[in-house]
Amino acid sequence: MSEIVYLNGEFMPLDAARIPVLDRGFIFGDGVYEVIPVYSRRPFRLAEHLRRLQHSLDGIRLANPLADAAWTKLMREIVARNDGDDQSIYLQVTRGVARRDHAFPKNIKQTVFMMSGLLTTPAREQIDKGVAAITAADFRWLKCDVKSVSLLGNCLLRQMAVDAGATETILFRDGKLTEASASNVFVVKNGVLLAPPKNNLVLPGITYDVVLEIAHAREFDVEVRDISEAEARGADEIWVTSSTKEVLAVTTLDGKPVGDGAPGMLFRRMHALYQDYKRDVMRAA
Ligand code: PLP
């Protein structure tokens, strides 16, 4: 079955979807997006994703083109029209089409695009052995809490990982851990789970929240606070989290083993709890 996408009010095959070259998403990267995992054909943490979408739209001063109920209906429809019980919905809103001028045009309609494909979660081997990460200076802008389609910084940083044969690039700004090129980062030291606080320098990850909720519910020792570069480099465990990676252990950092070089005890516990949580939530939905 060919992938069916949604563009500005219509469903169509992916190949048939077209946007004008003057779309400000194309010209300026002037838009925001969301990625929502779908399990058993039900979007996971939908309310939280819609809340973050609103936060991103507010961050770029763009009106939300749809009410939450309309987004929900559209998502249900796109999932029904595509293959697979587990999918990943991608949605994007740009400021729309106008003659090229940096200032916001008046009275134009947002471009709304949505697609959904098979959800690819980490392979068993990645879960069991962990993944490699490298580090870099976080040279992105100061509004990383906005899920902007202007992802050039993230793309450059992620490519550095690919070039080094690694999965992620973990970022430091002013001597502190922020996040990774496409995931949030947690650190474990002496049995304490450390998480950088949510602020303008990191994307407020939906998975980050789930992991912290589970950690609190299961009475892990948790500290949400700034993490220095030295602390991160001396960590017993490092995890990366995202909607598609879920929770993954980083077992080498810049080619050196993290802890003993294997996924740690706390990681293995959290990974199992995360899978249970997902199953329970979807069963209750
Ligand atoms: N940080 C960045 C830069 C990301 O791109 C992502 C997800 O793609 C995340 C964090 C994790 O966010 P979420 O858990 O909502 O997928």
mmCIF file of C-alpha atoms and ligand atoms in Angstrom:
data_model
loop_
_atom_site.group_PDB
_atom_site.id
_atom_site.type_symbol
_atom_site.label_atom_id
_atom_site.label_comp_id
_atom_site.label_asym_id
_atom_site.label_seq_id
_atom_site.Cartn_x
_atom_site.Cartn_y
_atom_site.Cartn_z
ATOM 1 C CA MET A 1 0.000 0.000 0.000
ATOM 2 C CA SER A 2 1.355 3.420 -0.899
ATOM 3 C CA GLU A 3 1.776 5.788 2.047
ATOM 4 C CA ILE A 4 -1.188 8.117 2.439
ATOM 5 C CA VAL A 5 -0.457 11.618 3.699
ATOM 6 C CA TYR A 6 -2.539 14.628 4.648
ATOM 7 C CA LEU A 7 -1.889 18.049 3.159
ATOM 8 C CA ASN A 8 -4.063 21.120 3.709
ATOM 9 C CA GLY A 9 -7.399 19.385 4.076
ATOM 10 C CA GLU A 10 -6.875 16.388 1.789
ATOM 11 C CA PHE A 11 -5.575 12.860 2.021
ATOM 12 C CA MET A 12 -3.453 11.704 -0.903
ATOM 13 C CA PRO A 13 -0.605 9.324 -1.803
ATOM 14 C CA LEU A 14 2.774 10.641 -0.692
ATOM 15 C CA ASP A 15 3.934 10.956 -4.300
ATOM 16 C CA ALA A 16 1.049 13.288 -5.083
ATOM 17 C CA ALA A 17 1.711 15.739 -2.215
ATOM 18 C CA ARG A 18 3.130 19.065 -3.427
ATOM 19 C CA ILE A 19 3.855 22.405 -1.785
ATOM 20 C CA PRO A 20 4.668 25.699 -3.545
ATOM 21 C CA VAL A 21 8.349 26.682 -3.531
ATOM 22 C CA LEU A 22 7.474 29.921 -1.742
ATOM 23 C CA ASP A 23 6.240 28.039 1.326
ATOM 24 C CA ARG A 24 8.038 29.672 4.249
ATOM 25 C CA GLY A 25 8.831 26.223 5.593
ATOM 26 C CA PHE A 26 10.964 25.684 2.478
ATOM 27 C CA ILE A 27 12.371 29.218 2.224
ATOM 28 C CA PHE A 28 13.029 30.008 5.909
ATOM 29 C CA GLY A 29 12.437 26.817 7.889
ATOM 30 C CA ASP A 30 9.551 28.843 9.337
ATOM 31 C CA GLY A 31 7.500 26.109 10.934
ATOM 32 C CA VAL A 32 7.233 23.572 13.738
ATOM 33 C CA TYR A 33 6.626 19.839 13.906
ATOM 34 C CA GLU A 34 5.790 16.909 16.138
ATOM 35 C CA VAL A 35 6.569 13.195 16.062
ATOM 36 C CA ILE A 36 4.071 10.997 17.876
ATOM 37 C CA PRO A 37 4.591 7.270 18.376
ATOM 38 C CA VAL A 38 1.574 5.041 17.812
ATOM 39 C CA TYR A 39 1.204 1.673 19.525
ATOM 40 C CA SER A 40 -1.588 -0.725 18.542
ATOM 41 C CA ARG A 41 -2.947 2.078 16.339
ATOM 42 C CA ARG A 42 -3.283 4.464 19.305
ATOM 43 C CA PRO A 43 -1.164 7.602 19.611
ATOM 44 C CA PHE A 44 0.942 7.537 22.791
ATOM 45 C CA ARG A 45 0.797 10.585 25.085
ATOM 46 C CA LEU A 46 -1.243 12.504 22.551
ATOM 47 C CA ALA A 47 -2.369 15.239 24.955
ATOM 48 C CA GLU A 48 1.264 15.946 25.860
ATOM 49 C CA HIS A 49 2.331 16.088 22.203
ATOM 50 C CA LEU A 50 -0.506 18.492 21.406
ATOM 51 C CA ARG A 51 0.491 20.655 24.373
ATOM 52 C CA ARG A 52 4.078 20.771 23.128
ATOM 53 C CA LEU A 53 2.867 21.604 19.610
ATOM 54 C CA GLN A 54 0.987 24.582 21.069
ATOM 55 C CA HIS A 55 4.135 25.627 22.955
ATOM 56 C CA SER A 56 6.169 25.466 19.728
ATOM 57 C CA LEU A 57 3.537 27.429 17.785
ATOM 58 C CA ASP A 58 3.429 30.062 20.545
ATOM 59 C CA GLY A 59 7.233 30.182 20.405
ATOM 60 C CA ILE A 60 7.165 31.218 16.737
ATOM 61 C CA ARG A 61 4.011 33.368 17.042
ATOM 62 C CA LEU A 62 1.914 31.198 14.764
ATOM 63 C CA ALA A 63 -1.767 30.453 15.391
ATOM 64 C CA ASN A 64 -2.706 26.809 15.807
ATOM 65 C CA PRO A 65 -4.577 25.937 12.603
ATOM 66 C CA LEU A 66 -6.614 23.193 14.297
ATOM 67 C CA ALA A 67 -8.297 22.533 17.615
ATOM 68 C CA ASP A 68 -7.040 19.529 19.595
ATOM 69 C CA ALA A 69 -10.158 17.533 18.685
ATOM 70 C CA ALA A 70 -9.507 18.129 14.985
ATOM 71 C CA TRP A 71 -5.837 17.105 15.329
ATOM 72 C CA THR A 72 -6.931 13.969 17.153
ATOM 73 C CA LYS A 73 -9.442 13.092 14.427
ATOM 74 C CA LEU A 74 -6.863 13.654 11.687
ATOM 75 C CA MET A 75 -4.322 11.471 13.462
ATOM 76 C CA ARG A 76 -6.830 8.676 13.892
ATOM 77 C CA GLU A 77 -7.585 8.884 10.194
ATOM 78 C CA ILE A 78 -3.981 8.930 8.998
ATOM 79 C CA VAL A 79 -3.164 5.933 11.200
ATOM 80 C CA ALA A 80 -6.179 4.027 9.846
ATOM 81 C CA ARG A 81 -5.125 4.768 6.264
ATOM 82 C CA ASN A 82 -1.565 3.490 6.701
ATOM 83 C CA ASP A 83 -0.015 0.069 7.324
ATOM 84 C CA GLY A 84 1.097 -1.238 10.674
ATOM 85 C CA ASP A 85 -0.266 -1.309 14.197
ATOM 86 C CA ASP A 86 2.790 0.577 15.466
ATOM 87 C CA GLN A 87 3.454 3.771 13.555
ATOM 88 C CA SER A 88 5.161 7.115 13.879
ATOM 89 C CA ILE A 89 3.110 10.184 12.998
ATOM 90 C CA TYR A 90 4.988 13.205 11.691
ATOM 91 C CA LEU A 91 3.103 16.492 11.512
ATOM 92 C CA GLN A 92 4.318 19.879 10.402
ATOM 93 C CA VAL A 93 2.801 23.349 10.411
ATOM 94 C CA THR A 94 4.482 26.157 8.486
ATOM 95 C CA ARG A 95 3.540 29.820 8.277
ATOM 96 C CA GLY A 96 2.337 29.282 4.705
ATOM 97 C CA VAL A 97 3.074 30.621 1.240
ATOM 98 C CA ALA A 98 4.049 34.239 0.542
ATOM 99 C CA ARG A 99 6.526 36.345 -1.434
ATOM 100 C CA ARG A 100 9.914 36.038 0.201
ATOM 101 C CA ASP A 101 10.303 38.553 3.025
ATOM 102 C CA HIS A 102 11.648 37.802 6.484
ATOM 103 C CA ALA A 103 8.825 39.663 8.264
ATOM 104 C CA PHE A 104 5.628 37.715 8.827
ATOM 105 C CA PRO A 105 3.124 38.108 5.978
ATOM 106 C CA LYS A 106 -0.434 39.047 6.888
ATOM 107 C CA ASN A 107 -3.508 36.971 6.093
ATOM 108 C CA ILE A 108 -1.923 33.802 4.841
ATOM 109 C CA LYS A 109 -2.994 30.267 5.703
ATOM 110 C CA GLN A 110 -0.702 27.869 7.481
ATOM 111 C CA THR A 111 0.484 24.809 5.586
ATOM 112 C CA VAL A 112 -0.513 21.643 7.454
ATOM 113 C CA PHE A 113 1.154 18.356 6.565
ATOM 114 C CA MET A 114 0.921 14.962 8.231
ATOM 115 C CA MET A 115 2.268 11.516 7.413
ATOM 116 C CA SER A 116 2.577 8.254 9.276
ATOM 117 C CA GLY A 117 4.887 5.326 8.647
ATOM 118 C CA LEU A 118 5.946 2.175 10.405
ATOM 119 C CA LEU A 119 7.473 2.831 13.811
ATOM 120 C CA THR A 120 11.067 1.644 14.005
ATOM 121 C CA THR A 121 12.241 1.135 17.563
ATOM 122 C CA PRO A 122 15.809 0.083 18.468
ATOM 123 C CA ALA A 123 17.001 -3.380 17.496
ATOM 124 C CA ARG A 124 17.377 -5.963 20.282
ATOM 125 C CA GLU A 125 21.159 -5.779 19.906
ATOM 126 C CA GLN A 126 21.175 -2.024 20.547
ATOM 127 C CA ILE A 127 19.095 -2.526 23.676
ATOM 128 C CA ASP A 128 21.295 -5.358 24.948
ATOM 129 C CA LYS A 129 24.698 -3.878 24.065
ATOM 130 C CA GLY A 130 24.046 -0.160 24.108
ATOM 131 C CA VAL A 131 25.163 2.342 21.492
ATOM 132 C CA ALA A 132 28.124 4.611 20.838
ATOM 133 C CA ALA A 133 27.923 8.382 21.212
ATOM 134 C CA ILE A 134 30.349 11.185 20.539
ATOM 135 C CA THR A 135 30.319 14.685 22.018
ATOM 136 C CA ALA A 136 30.291 18.168 20.525
ATOM 137 C CA ALA A 137 29.747 21.783 21.455
ATOM 138 C CA ASP A 138 26.051 22.682 21.311
ATOM 139 C CA PHE A 139 26.153 25.428 18.679
ATOM 140 C CA ARG A 140 22.377 25.574 18.098
ATOM 141 C CA TRP A 141 20.216 28.628 18.756
ATOM 142 C CA LEU A 142 18.752 29.632 22.135
ATOM 143 C CA LYS A 143 15.199 28.400 21.515
ATOM 144 C CA CYS A 144 15.792 24.657 21.553
ATOM 145 C CA ASP A 145 12.515 24.208 23.457
ATOM 146 C CA VAL A 146 10.718 25.041 20.201
ATOM 147 C CA LYS A 147 10.367 21.958 18.000
ATOM 148 C CA SER A 148 11.282 23.944 14.911
ATOM 149 C CA VAL A 149 11.674 22.475 11.439
ATOM 150 C CA SER A 150 14.868 24.587 11.200
ATOM 151 C CA LEU A 151 16.962 21.562 12.112
ATOM 152 C CA LEU A 152 20.213 22.375 10.321
ATOM 153 C CA GLY A 153 22.177 22.509 13.580
ATOM 154 C CA ASN A 154 20.757 19.157 14.677
ATOM 155 C CA CYS A 155 21.434 17.654 11.230
ATOM 156 C CA LEU A 156 25.082 18.790 11.275
ATOM 157 C CA LEU A 157 25.526 17.407 14.777
ATOM 158 C CA ARG A 158 23.828 14.114 14.005
ATOM 159 C CA GLN A 159 25.972 13.669 10.877
ATOM 160 C CA MET A 160 29.073 14.000 13.066
ATOM 161 C CA ALA A 161 27.844 10.894 14.928
ATOM 162 C CA VAL A 162 27.195 9.038 11.681
ATOM 163 C CA ASP A 163 30.660 9.967 10.372
ATOM 164 C CA ALA A 164 32.167 8.565 13.577
ATOM 165 C CA GLY A 165 30.118 5.350 13.349
ATOM 166 C CA ALA A 166 28.118 6.400 16.421
ATOM 167 C CA THR A 167 24.389 6.684 17.114
ATOM 168 C CA GLU A 168 24.195 10.070 18.795
ATOM 169 C CA THR A 169 26.077 13.288 19.450
ATOM 170 C CA ILE A 170 25.813 14.426 23.065
ATOM 171 C CA LEU A 171 26.006 18.178 23.483
ATOM 172 C CA PHE A 172 27.595 20.533 25.986
ATOM 173 C CA ARG A 173 27.020 24.269 26.248
ATOM 174 C CA ASP A 174 29.007 26.443 28.647
ATOM 175 C CA GLY A 175 30.385 23.353 30.360
ATOM 176 C CA LYS A 176 26.944 21.804 30.932
ATOM 177 C CA LEU A 177 25.127 18.866 29.396
ATOM 178 C CA THR A 178 22.125 19.958 27.320
ATOM 179 C CA GLU A 179 20.792 17.072 25.227
ATOM 180 C CA ALA A 180 21.761 15.116 22.100
ATOM 181 C CA SER A 181 21.197 15.850 18.405
ATOM 182 C CA ALA A 182 17.808 14.075 18.399
ATOM 183 C CA SER A 183 17.242 12.899 21.969
ATOM 184 C CA ASN A 184 17.324 13.896 25.627
ATOM 185 C CA VAL A 185 20.117 12.621 27.865
ATOM 186 C CA PHE A 186 20.119 11.143 31.368
ATOM 187 C CA VAL A 187 23.159 10.300 33.475
ATOM 188 C CA VAL A 188 23.550 7.869 36.391
ATOM 189 C CA LYS A 189 26.211 8.438 39.039
ATOM 190 C CA ASN A 190 26.513 6.429 42.262
ATOM 191 C CA GLY A 191 22.975 5.101 41.863
ATOM 192 C CA VAL A 192 21.420 8.564 41.352
ATOM 193 C CA LEU A 193 19.561 9.339 38.134
ATOM 194 C CA LEU A 194 20.489 12.836 36.963
ATOM 195 C CA ALA A 195 18.511 14.810 34.373
ATOM 196 C CA PRO A 196 19.230 18.288 32.990
ATOM 197 C CA PRO A 197 16.326 20.654 33.788
ATOM 198 C CA LYS A 198 13.879 21.691 31.090
ATOM 199 C CA ASN A 199 14.696 25.160 29.829
ATOM 200 C CA ASN A 200 15.233 26.994 26.548
ATOM 201 C CA LEU A 201 18.367 24.957 25.813
ATOM 202 C CA VAL A 202 16.642 21.580 25.481
ATOM 203 C CA LEU A 203 13.592 20.133 23.824
ATOM 204 C CA PRO A 204 11.027 19.203 26.490
ATOM 205 C CA GLY A 205 10.979 15.530 25.534
ATOM 206 C CA ILE A 206 7.781 13.571 26.003
ATOM 207 C CA THR A 207 9.877 10.455 26.675
ATOM 208 C CA TYR A 208 11.998 12.447 29.161
ATOM 209 C CA ASP A 209 8.800 13.120 31.132
ATOM 210 C CA VAL A 210 7.728 9.476 30.993
ATOM 211 C CA VAL A 211 11.145 8.332 32.245
ATOM 212 C CA LEU A 212 11.077 10.828 35.114
ATOM 213 C CA GLU A 213 7.513 9.854 36.024
ATOM 214 C CA ILE A 214 8.477 6.180 36.141
ATOM 215 C CA ALA A 215 11.642 6.986 38.109
ATOM 216 C CA HIS A 216 9.661 8.943 40.722
ATOM 217 C CA ALA A 217 6.890 6.313 40.915
ATOM 218 C CA ARG A 218 9.471 3.556 41.451
ATOM 219 C CA GLU A 219 11.406 5.638 43.976
ATOM 220 C CA PHE A 220 14.648 5.910 42.054
ATOM 221 C CA ASP A 221 16.974 8.521 43.503
ATOM 222 C CA VAL A 222 16.447 11.366 41.071
ATOM 223 C CA GLU A 223 18.008 14.797 40.752
ATOM 224 C CA VAL A 224 16.882 17.243 38.080
ATOM 225 C CA ARG A 225 19.699 19.767 37.918
ATOM 226 C CA ASP A 226 22.541 21.085 35.802
ATOM 227 C CA ILE A 227 25.059 18.363 34.944
ATOM 228 C CA SER A 228 28.620 19.452 34.305
ATOM 229 C CA GLU A 229 30.585 18.113 31.360
ATOM 230 C CA ALA A 230 33.006 16.467 33.815
ATOM 231 C CA GLU A 231 30.112 14.713 35.583
ATOM 232 C CA ALA A 232 28.729 13.435 32.297
ATOM 233 C CA ARG A 233 32.150 12.173 31.226
ATOM 234 C CA GLY A 234 32.593 10.413 34.575
ATOM 235 C CA ALA A 235 29.103 8.882 34.604
ATOM 236 C CA ASP A 236 28.402 5.252 35.510
ATOM 237 C CA GLU A 237 25.601 5.181 32.935
ATOM 238 C CA ILE A 238 24.357 7.454 30.166
ATOM 239 C CA TRP A 239 20.941 7.053 28.532
ATOM 240 C CA VAL A 240 19.383 8.751 25.531
ATOM 241 C CA THR A 241 15.600 8.992 25.215
ATOM 242 C CA SER A 242 13.198 9.854 22.421
ATOM 243 C CA SER A 243 9.817 8.761 21.094
ATOM 244 C CA THR A 244 11.401 6.369 18.612
ATOM 245 C CA LYS A 245 14.544 5.374 20.554
ATOM 246 C CA GLU A 246 12.530 5.008 23.761
ATOM 247 C CA VAL A 247 15.373 4.516 26.303
ATOM 248 C CA LEU A 248 18.795 3.446 25.057
ATOM 249 C CA ALA A 249 22.050 3.018 26.958
ATOM 250 C CA VAL A 250 25.143 4.805 25.674
ATOM 251 C CA THR A 251 28.025 2.444 26.345
ATOM 252 C CA THR A 252 30.883 4.335 24.727
ATOM 253 C CA LEU A 253 31.442 8.083 24.751
ATOM 254 C CA ASP A 254 34.067 9.429 22.362
ATOM 255 C CA GLY A 255 35.375 5.865 22.048
ATOM 256 C CA LYS A 256 35.800 5.352 25.822
ATOM 257 C CA PRO A 257 33.607 2.945 27.819
ATOM 258 C CA VAL A 258 30.838 4.465 29.927
ATOM 259 C CA GLY A 259 31.021 2.718 33.340
ATOM 260 C CA ASP A 260 31.983 -0.845 32.584
ATOM 261 C CA GLY A 261 31.052 -0.473 28.917
ATOM 262 C CA ALA A 262 27.768 -2.397 29.127
ATOM 263 C CA PRO A 263 24.201 -1.175 29.747
ATOM 264 C CA GLY A 264 23.928 -0.547 33.489
ATOM 265 C CA MET A 265 21.616 -2.000 36.102
ATOM 266 C CA LEU A 266 19.463 1.106 36.347
ATOM 267 C CA PHE A 267 19.121 1.232 32.563
ATOM 268 C CA ARG A 268 17.974 -2.375 32.402
ATOM 269 C CA ARG A 269 15.417 -1.684 35.097
ATOM 270 C CA MET A 270 14.142 1.486 33.429
ATOM 271 C CA HIS A 271 13.975 -0.154 30.007
ATOM 272 C CA ALA A 272 11.786 -2.957 31.371
ATOM 273 C CA LEU A 273 9.610 -0.494 33.317
ATOM 274 C CA TYR A 274 9.188 1.660 30.212
ATOM 275 C CA GLN A 275 7.978 -1.351 28.197
ATOM 276 C CA ASP A 276 5.543 -2.278 30.993
ATOM 277 C CA TYR A 277 4.316 1.299 31.214
ATOM 278 C CA LYS A 278 3.670 1.447 27.474
ATOM 279 C CA ARG A 279 1.764 -1.822 27.554
ATOM 280 C CA ASP A 280 -0.343 -0.748 30.557
ATOM 281 C CA VAL A 281 -1.181 2.664 29.132
ATOM 282 C CA MET A 282 -2.176 1.250 25.764
ATOM 283 C CA ARG A 283 -4.271 -1.466 27.359
ATOM 284 C CA ALA A 284 -6.109 1.137 29.427
ATOM 285 C CA ALA A 285 -6.654 3.475 26.426
HETATM 286 N N1 PLP B 1 15.739 16.444 21.854
HETATM 287 C C1 PLP B 1 15.769 16.594 20.524
HETATM 288 C C2 PLP B 1 16.712 17.581 19.928
HETATM 289 C C3 PLP B 1 14.924 15.815 19.700
HETATM 290 O O1 PLP B 1 14.955 15.973 18.365
HETATM 291 C C4 PLP B 1 14.064 14.866 20.309
HETATM 292 C C5 PLP B 1 13.163 14.031 19.515
HETATM 293 O O2 PLP B 1 13.258 13.894 18.336
HETATM 294 C C6 PLP B 1 14.085 14.743 21.699
HETATM 295 C C7 PLP B 1 14.925 15.554 22.449
HETATM 296 C C8 PLP B 1 13.187 13.745 22.395
HETATM 297 O O3 PLP B 1 11.849 14.158 22.395
HETATM 298 P P1 PLP B 1 10.651 13.110 22.472
HETATM 299 O O4 PLP B 1 10.910 12.253 23.663
HETATM 300 O O5 PLP B 1 9.442 13.946 22.627
HETATM 301 O O6 PLP B 1 10.677 12.318 21.201
#
